[in-house]
Amino acid sequence: MKLLLLEDDDLLAESLAELLEDNGYRLDVSSNLNDAQAFMATEQYALAILDLGLPDGSGVDLLKRWRKGQVDIPILILTARDTWEDKVVGLRSGADDYLTKPFHEAELLARLHALLRRRQGASHGYLQVSGIQLDEEAQRVCCDGEQWASLTATEFRLLRYLMHHPDRVHSKAQLLDQLYALEQDAAAPNLVEVYIARLRRRLGKDLIQTRRGQGYLLVSHRSS
């Protein structure tokens, strides 16, 4: 699952990137409005984290442009502006949540999980699709009520993305884009095949289907 971070403090951006990647997210980082706008126009994100005070303009103005342009992903404002007036402006401009600096890492992660679960329509702590339960905090999976099994970081990112978008065909290129950030060296497309095979061994062969020449999809209802 890929997130967009707009933050002009290099040290904070680096720290956040490490935190989020350790917790199974992929991250593209922008330090200015123009780059963030370009990323949003060309990439697919599950959520954006937005600072307000930026070197080339206002994060609130960018937020308003995104909402007017039908950008409907959850957006979390992360800023040093801590007055109630700032919070009201941010939320009324289209933000889904507002967190002030300094912050506790556990609270940031909890808010991200809550926003993503809310978008998925889930009130519990697990993603559930087709008999699979995915524990996002512990990065483990349970299939058809069997014992929980731990996932590697890449297995977890891939399965979570597929579960957030069931019954949709995803090309290898789209899946790689979700697994690796833009600044990383390009990964070989056959890595997707490797991790799809690993997930099938854990979950069964019929859950993740191959569409020849198109890609893969996770089915939300398995045939009896």
mmCIF file of C-alpha atoms in Angstrom:
data_model
loop_
_atom_site.group_PDB
_atom_site.id
_atom_site.type_symbol
_atom_site.label_atom_id
_atom_site.label_comp_id
_atom_site.label_asym_id
_atom_site.label_seq_id
_atom_site.Cartn_x
_atom_site.Cartn_y
_atom_site.Cartn_z
ATOM 1 C CA MET A 1 0.000 0.000 0.000
ATOM 2 C CA LYS A 2 1.505 3.287 -1.101
ATOM 3 C CA LEU A 3 1.223 6.607 0.762
ATOM 4 C CA LEU A 4 2.219 10.128 -0.203
ATOM 5 C CA LEU A 5 4.055 12.278 2.355
ATOM 6 C CA LEU A 6 4.344 16.025 1.828
ATOM 7 C CA GLU A 7 6.904 17.303 4.346
ATOM 8 C CA ASP A 8 9.691 19.875 3.842
ATOM 9 C CA ASP A 9 11.678 18.964 6.969
ATOM 10 C CA ASP A 10 14.192 16.479 5.573
ATOM 11 C CA LEU A 11 15.023 14.861 8.911
ATOM 12 C CA LEU A 12 11.379 14.398 9.838
ATOM 13 C CA ALA A 13 10.544 13.088 6.379
ATOM 14 C CA GLU A 14 13.356 10.550 6.615
ATOM 15 C CA SER A 15 12.227 9.459 10.079
ATOM 16 C CA LEU A 16 8.605 9.110 8.959
ATOM 17 C CA ALA A 17 9.601 7.169 5.880
ATOM 18 C CA GLU A 18 11.541 4.686 8.015
ATOM 19 C CA LEU A 19 8.660 4.352 10.485
ATOM 20 C CA LEU A 20 6.021 3.784 7.815
ATOM 21 C CA GLU A 21 8.112 1.398 5.753
ATOM 22 C CA ASP A 22 8.863 -0.639 8.884
ATOM 23 C CA ASN A 23 5.097 -0.940 9.307
ATOM 24 C CA GLY A 24 4.431 -2.260 5.834
ATOM 25 C CA TYR A 25 3.764 0.895 3.801
ATOM 26 C CA ARG A 26 5.493 2.175 0.684
ATOM 27 C CA LEU A 27 6.090 5.906 0.644
ATOM 28 C CA ASP A 28 6.693 8.634 -1.921
ATOM 29 C CA VAL A 29 8.019 11.825 -0.346
ATOM 30 C CA SER A 30 7.653 15.383 -1.620
ATOM 31 C CA SER A 31 9.035 18.540 -0.031
ATOM 32 C CA ASN A 32 6.980 21.039 -2.076
ATOM 33 C CA LEU A 33 3.539 21.581 -3.548
ATOM 34 C CA ASN A 34 4.502 21.228 -7.200
ATOM 35 C CA ASP A 35 6.052 17.782 -6.775
ATOM 36 C CA ALA A 36 3.167 16.629 -4.589
ATOM 37 C CA GLN A 37 0.660 17.748 -7.212
ATOM 38 C CA ALA A 38 2.585 15.878 -9.909
ATOM 39 C CA PHE A 39 2.753 12.714 -7.779
ATOM 40 C CA MET A 40 -0.971 12.807 -7.068
ATOM 41 C CA ALA A 41 -1.762 13.240 -10.761
ATOM 42 C CA THR A 42 0.293 10.240 -11.875
ATOM 43 C CA GLU A 43 0.435 7.768 -8.964
ATOM 44 C CA GLN A 44 -2.144 5.729 -7.073
ATOM 45 C CA TYR A 45 -2.126 6.318 -3.322
ATOM 46 C CA ALA A 46 -4.179 4.895 -0.485
ATOM 47 C CA LEU A 47 -3.657 7.926 1.759
ATOM 48 C CA ALA A 48 -1.762 11.229 1.914
ATOM 49 C CA ILE A 49 -0.011 12.891 4.864
ATOM 50 C CA LEU A 50 0.122 16.642 4.398
ATOM 51 C CA ASP A 51 2.110 19.394 6.114
ATOM 52 C CA LEU A 52 0.619 22.905 5.962
ATOM 53 C CA GLY A 53 3.629 25.229 6.030
ATOM 54 C CA LEU A 54 5.569 24.619 2.817
ATOM 55 C CA PRO A 55 8.258 26.616 0.985
ATOM 56 C CA ASP A 56 6.207 27.214 -2.164
ATOM 57 C CA GLY A 57 2.719 27.766 -0.770
ATOM 58 C CA SER A 58 -0.046 26.622 1.543
ATOM 59 C CA GLY A 59 -0.889 23.005 2.204
ATOM 60 C CA VAL A 60 -4.494 24.062 2.778
ATOM 61 C CA ASP A 61 -4.690 25.482 -0.760
ATOM 62 C CA LEU A 62 -3.326 22.218 -2.152
ATOM 63 C CA LEU A 63 -5.828 20.244 -0.108
ATOM 64 C CA LYS A 64 -8.682 22.322 -1.510
ATOM 65 C CA ARG A 65 -7.416 21.780 -5.072
ATOM 66 C CA TRP A 66 -7.224 18.043 -4.506
ATOM 67 C CA ARG A 67 -10.766 17.866 -3.187
ATOM 68 C CA LYS A 68 -12.098 20.035 -6.030
ATOM 69 C CA GLY A 69 -10.262 17.721 -8.432
ATOM 70 C CA GLN A 70 -12.074 14.688 -6.998
ATOM 71 C CA VAL A 71 -9.104 13.302 -5.070
ATOM 72 C CA ASP A 72 -11.067 11.208 -2.581
ATOM 73 C CA ILE A 73 -8.375 9.338 -0.645
ATOM 74 C CA PRO A 74 -8.051 9.903 3.127
ATOM 75 C CA ILE A 75 -5.809 12.874 3.950
ATOM 76 C CA LEU A 76 -4.147 13.373 7.322
ATOM 77 C CA ILE A 77 -2.774 16.823 8.137
ATOM 78 C CA LEU A 78 0.465 16.604 10.140
ATOM 79 C CA THR A 79 1.584 20.056 11.215
ATOM 80 C CA ALA A 80 3.020 22.229 13.968
ATOM 81 C CA ARG A 81 -0.028 24.522 13.766
ATOM 82 C CA ASP A 82 -1.918 23.556 16.896
ATOM 83 C CA THR A 83 -4.636 26.153 17.443
ATOM 84 C CA TRP A 84 -8.269 25.100 17.256
ATOM 85 C CA GLU A 85 -8.773 27.616 14.444
ATOM 86 C CA ASP A 86 -6.102 25.888 12.333
ATOM 87 C CA LYS A 87 -7.732 22.527 12.980
ATOM 88 C CA VAL A 88 -11.146 23.808 11.921
ATOM 89 C CA VAL A 89 -9.738 25.276 8.709
ATOM 90 C CA GLY A 90 -7.910 22.052 7.878
ATOM 91 C CA LEU A 91 -10.884 19.802 8.501
ATOM 92 C CA ARG A 92 -13.303 22.092 6.662
ATOM 93 C CA SER A 93 -10.928 22.215 3.706
ATOM 94 C CA GLY A 94 -11.258 18.467 3.262
ATOM 95 C CA ALA A 95 -8.842 16.753 5.655
ATOM 96 C CA ASP A 96 -10.031 13.530 7.294
ATOM 97 C CA ASP A 97 -7.866 13.921 10.393
ATOM 98 C CA TYR A 98 -5.506 16.435 11.995
ATOM 99 C CA LEU A 99 -2.428 15.611 14.088
ATOM 100 C CA THR A 100 -0.042 18.189 15.536
ATOM 101 C CA LYS A 101 3.723 18.013 15.961
ATOM 102 C CA PRO A 102 5.350 16.757 18.084
ATOM 103 C CA PHE A 103 3.479 13.472 18.014
ATOM 104 C CA HIS A 104 3.842 9.919 19.259
ATOM 105 C CA GLU A 105 4.626 7.394 16.542
ATOM 106 C CA ALA A 106 2.061 4.932 17.896
ATOM 107 C CA GLU A 107 -0.665 7.562 17.645
ATOM 108 C CA LEU A 108 0.226 8.391 14.046
ATOM 109 C CA LEU A 109 0.108 4.716 13.080
ATOM 110 C CA ALA A 110 -3.198 4.230 14.903
ATOM 111 C CA ARG A 111 -4.739 7.179 13.071
ATOM 112 C CA LEU A 112 -3.538 5.883 9.711
ATOM 113 C CA HIS A 113 -4.975 2.436 10.432
ATOM 114 C CA ALA A 114 -8.283 3.995 11.476
ATOM 115 C CA LEU A 115 -8.539 6.102 8.320
ATOM 116 C CA LEU A 116 -7.762 3.146 6.073
ATOM 117 C CA ARG A 117 -10.172 0.838 7.906
ATOM 118 C CA ARG A 118 -12.893 3.484 7.696
ATOM 119 C CA ARG A 119 -12.373 3.739 3.949
ATOM 120 C CA GLN A 120 -12.610 -0.032 3.681
ATOM 121 C CA GLY A 121 -15.831 0.005 5.709
ATOM 122 C CA ALA A 122 -14.337 -2.081 8.525
ATOM 123 C CA SER A 123 -14.830 -1.229 12.181
ATOM 124 C CA HIS A 124 -12.610 -4.000 13.560
ATOM 125 C CA GLY A 125 -8.848 -4.300 13.557
ATOM 126 C CA TYR A 126 -8.620 -6.764 10.696
ATOM 127 C CA LEU A 127 -9.142 -6.757 6.977
ATOM 128 C CA GLN A 128 -11.433 -9.614 5.947
ATOM 129 C CA VAL A 129 -11.919 -10.948 2.437
ATOM 130 C CA SER A 130 -12.989 -14.412 1.295
ATOM 131 C CA GLY A 131 -12.227 -16.178 4.577
ATOM 132 C CA ILE A 132 -8.925 -14.363 5.082
ATOM 133 C CA GLN A 133 -8.205 -12.183 8.084
ATOM 134 C CA LEU A 134 -5.231 -9.840 7.878
ATOM 135 C CA ASP A 135 -3.925 -8.335 11.107
ATOM 136 C CA GLU A 136 -2.366 -5.076 9.904
ATOM 137 C CA GLU A 137 -0.653 -4.217 13.166
ATOM 138 C CA ALA A 138 1.030 -7.605 13.681
ATOM 139 C CA GLN A 139 1.515 -8.292 9.925
ATOM 140 C CA ARG A 140 0.047 -11.788 10.155
ATOM 141 C CA VAL A 141 -2.691 -13.679 8.339
ATOM 142 C CA CYS A 142 -5.311 -16.254 9.215
ATOM 143 C CA CYS A 143 -7.145 -18.262 6.556
ATOM 144 C CA ASP A 144 -10.502 -19.979 7.212
ATOM 145 C CA GLY A 145 -10.059 -19.838 10.986
ATOM 146 C CA GLU A 146 -6.751 -21.698 11.003
ATOM 147 C CA GLN A 147 -3.675 -20.685 12.981
ATOM 148 C CA TRP A 148 -2.230 -17.201 12.494
ATOM 149 C CA ALA A 149 0.902 -17.078 10.329
ATOM 150 C CA SER A 150 3.460 -14.272 10.143
ATOM 151 C CA LEU A 151 4.159 -12.584 6.812
ATOM 152 C CA THR A 152 7.326 -11.045 5.466
ATOM 153 C CA ALA A 153 7.163 -7.296 4.860
ATOM 154 C CA THR A 154 6.739 -7.725 1.093
ATOM 155 C CA GLU A 155 4.157 -10.513 1.444
ATOM 156 C CA PHE A 156 2.217 -8.302 3.820
ATOM 157 C CA ARG A 157 2.272 -5.249 1.532
ATOM 158 C CA LEU A 158 1.186 -7.292 -1.475
ATOM 159 C CA LEU A 159 -1.630 -9.117 0.305
ATOM 160 C CA ARG A 160 -2.923 -5.961 1.977
ATOM 161 C CA TYR A 161 -3.081 -4.145 -1.358
ATOM 162 C CA LEU A 162 -4.930 -7.027 -3.017
ATOM 163 C CA MET A 163 -7.379 -7.242 -0.102
ATOM 164 C CA HIS A 164 -8.100 -3.535 -0.275
ATOM 165 C CA HIS A 165 -8.905 -3.959 -3.997
ATOM 166 C CA PRO A 166 -10.580 -7.370 -4.440
ATOM 167 C CA ASP A 167 -12.065 -8.544 -7.745
ATOM 168 C CA ARG A 168 -9.884 -6.112 -9.660
ATOM 169 C CA VAL A 169 -7.158 -7.146 -12.102
ATOM 170 C CA HIS A 170 -3.754 -5.675 -11.262
ATOM 171 C CA SER A 171 -0.880 -5.786 -13.726
ATOM 172 C CA LYS A 172 2.633 -6.692 -12.595
ATOM 173 C CA ALA A 173 3.664 -3.083 -13.124
ATOM 174 C CA GLN A 174 0.846 -1.824 -10.892
ATOM 175 C CA LEU A 175 1.756 -4.260 -8.132
ATOM 176 C CA LEU A 176 5.443 -3.356 -8.307
ATOM 177 C CA ASP A 177 4.487 0.309 -8.075
ATOM 178 C CA GLN A 178 2.692 -0.426 -4.797
ATOM 179 C CA LEU A 179 5.571 -2.475 -3.406
ATOM 180 C CA TYR A 180 8.467 -0.153 -4.198
ATOM 181 C CA ALA A 181 8.850 3.610 -3.842
ATOM 182 C CA LEU A 182 9.670 5.808 -6.830
ATOM 183 C CA GLU A 183 13.235 6.538 -5.748
ATOM 184 C CA GLN A 184 14.165 2.878 -5.392
ATOM 185 C CA ASP A 185 15.882 0.949 -8.152
ATOM 186 C CA ALA A 186 13.417 -0.785 -10.436
ATOM 187 C CA ALA A 187 12.611 -4.319 -9.319
ATOM 188 C CA ALA A 188 12.336 -7.253 -11.712
ATOM 189 C CA PRO A 189 8.718 -7.982 -12.734
ATOM 190 C CA ASN A 190 9.179 -11.679 -11.916
ATOM 191 C CA LEU A 191 9.401 -10.739 -8.229
ATOM 192 C CA VAL A 192 5.632 -10.348 -8.330
ATOM 193 C CA GLU A 193 5.312 -13.950 -9.517
ATOM 194 C CA VAL A 194 7.548 -15.100 -6.674
ATOM 195 C CA TYR A 195 5.465 -13.391 -3.988
ATOM 196 C CA ILE A 196 2.153 -14.371 -5.559
ATOM 197 C CA ALA A 197 3.349 -17.993 -5.411
ATOM 198 C CA ARG A 198 4.264 -17.599 -1.739
ATOM 199 C CA LEU A 199 0.836 -16.201 -0.899
ATOM 200 C CA ARG A 200 -0.871 -19.012 -2.787
ATOM 201 C CA ARG A 201 1.049 -21.569 -0.740
ATOM 202 C CA ARG A 202 -0.225 -19.890 2.423
ATOM 203 C CA LEU A 203 -3.794 -19.197 1.334
ATOM 204 C CA GLY A 204 -4.650 -21.734 -1.344
ATOM 205 C CA LYS A 205 -4.301 -21.665 -5.105
ATOM 206 C CA ASP A 206 -7.835 -20.529 -5.931
ATOM 207 C CA LEU A 207 -7.804 -17.261 -3.994
ATOM 208 C CA ILE A 208 -5.432 -15.255 -6.199
ATOM 209 C CA GLN A 209 -6.221 -15.829 -9.846
ATOM 210 C CA THR A 210 -4.080 -15.173 -12.908
ATOM 211 C CA ARG A 211 -5.440 -13.338 -15.929
ATOM 212 C CA ARG A 212 -3.109 -14.165 -18.786
ATOM 213 C CA GLY A 213 -1.582 -11.075 -20.343
ATOM 214 C CA GLN A 214 -3.295 -8.858 -17.767
ATOM 215 C CA GLY A 215 -2.200 -9.648 -14.218
ATOM 216 C CA TYR A 216 -3.670 -10.978 -10.983
ATOM 217 C CA LEU A 217 -6.801 -10.517 -8.907
ATOM 218 C CA LEU A 218 -7.935 -11.612 -5.465
ATOM 219 C CA VAL A 219 -11.454 -13.031 -5.529
ATOM 220 C CA SER A 220 -13.842 -11.901 -2.807
ATOM 221 C CA HIS A 221 -16.047 -15.020 -3.106
ATOM 222 C CA ARG A 222 -14.578 -18.439 -3.682
ATOM 223 C CA SER A 223 -16.563 -20.985 -5.639
ATOM 224 C CA SER A 224 -17.929 -23.907 -3.613
#
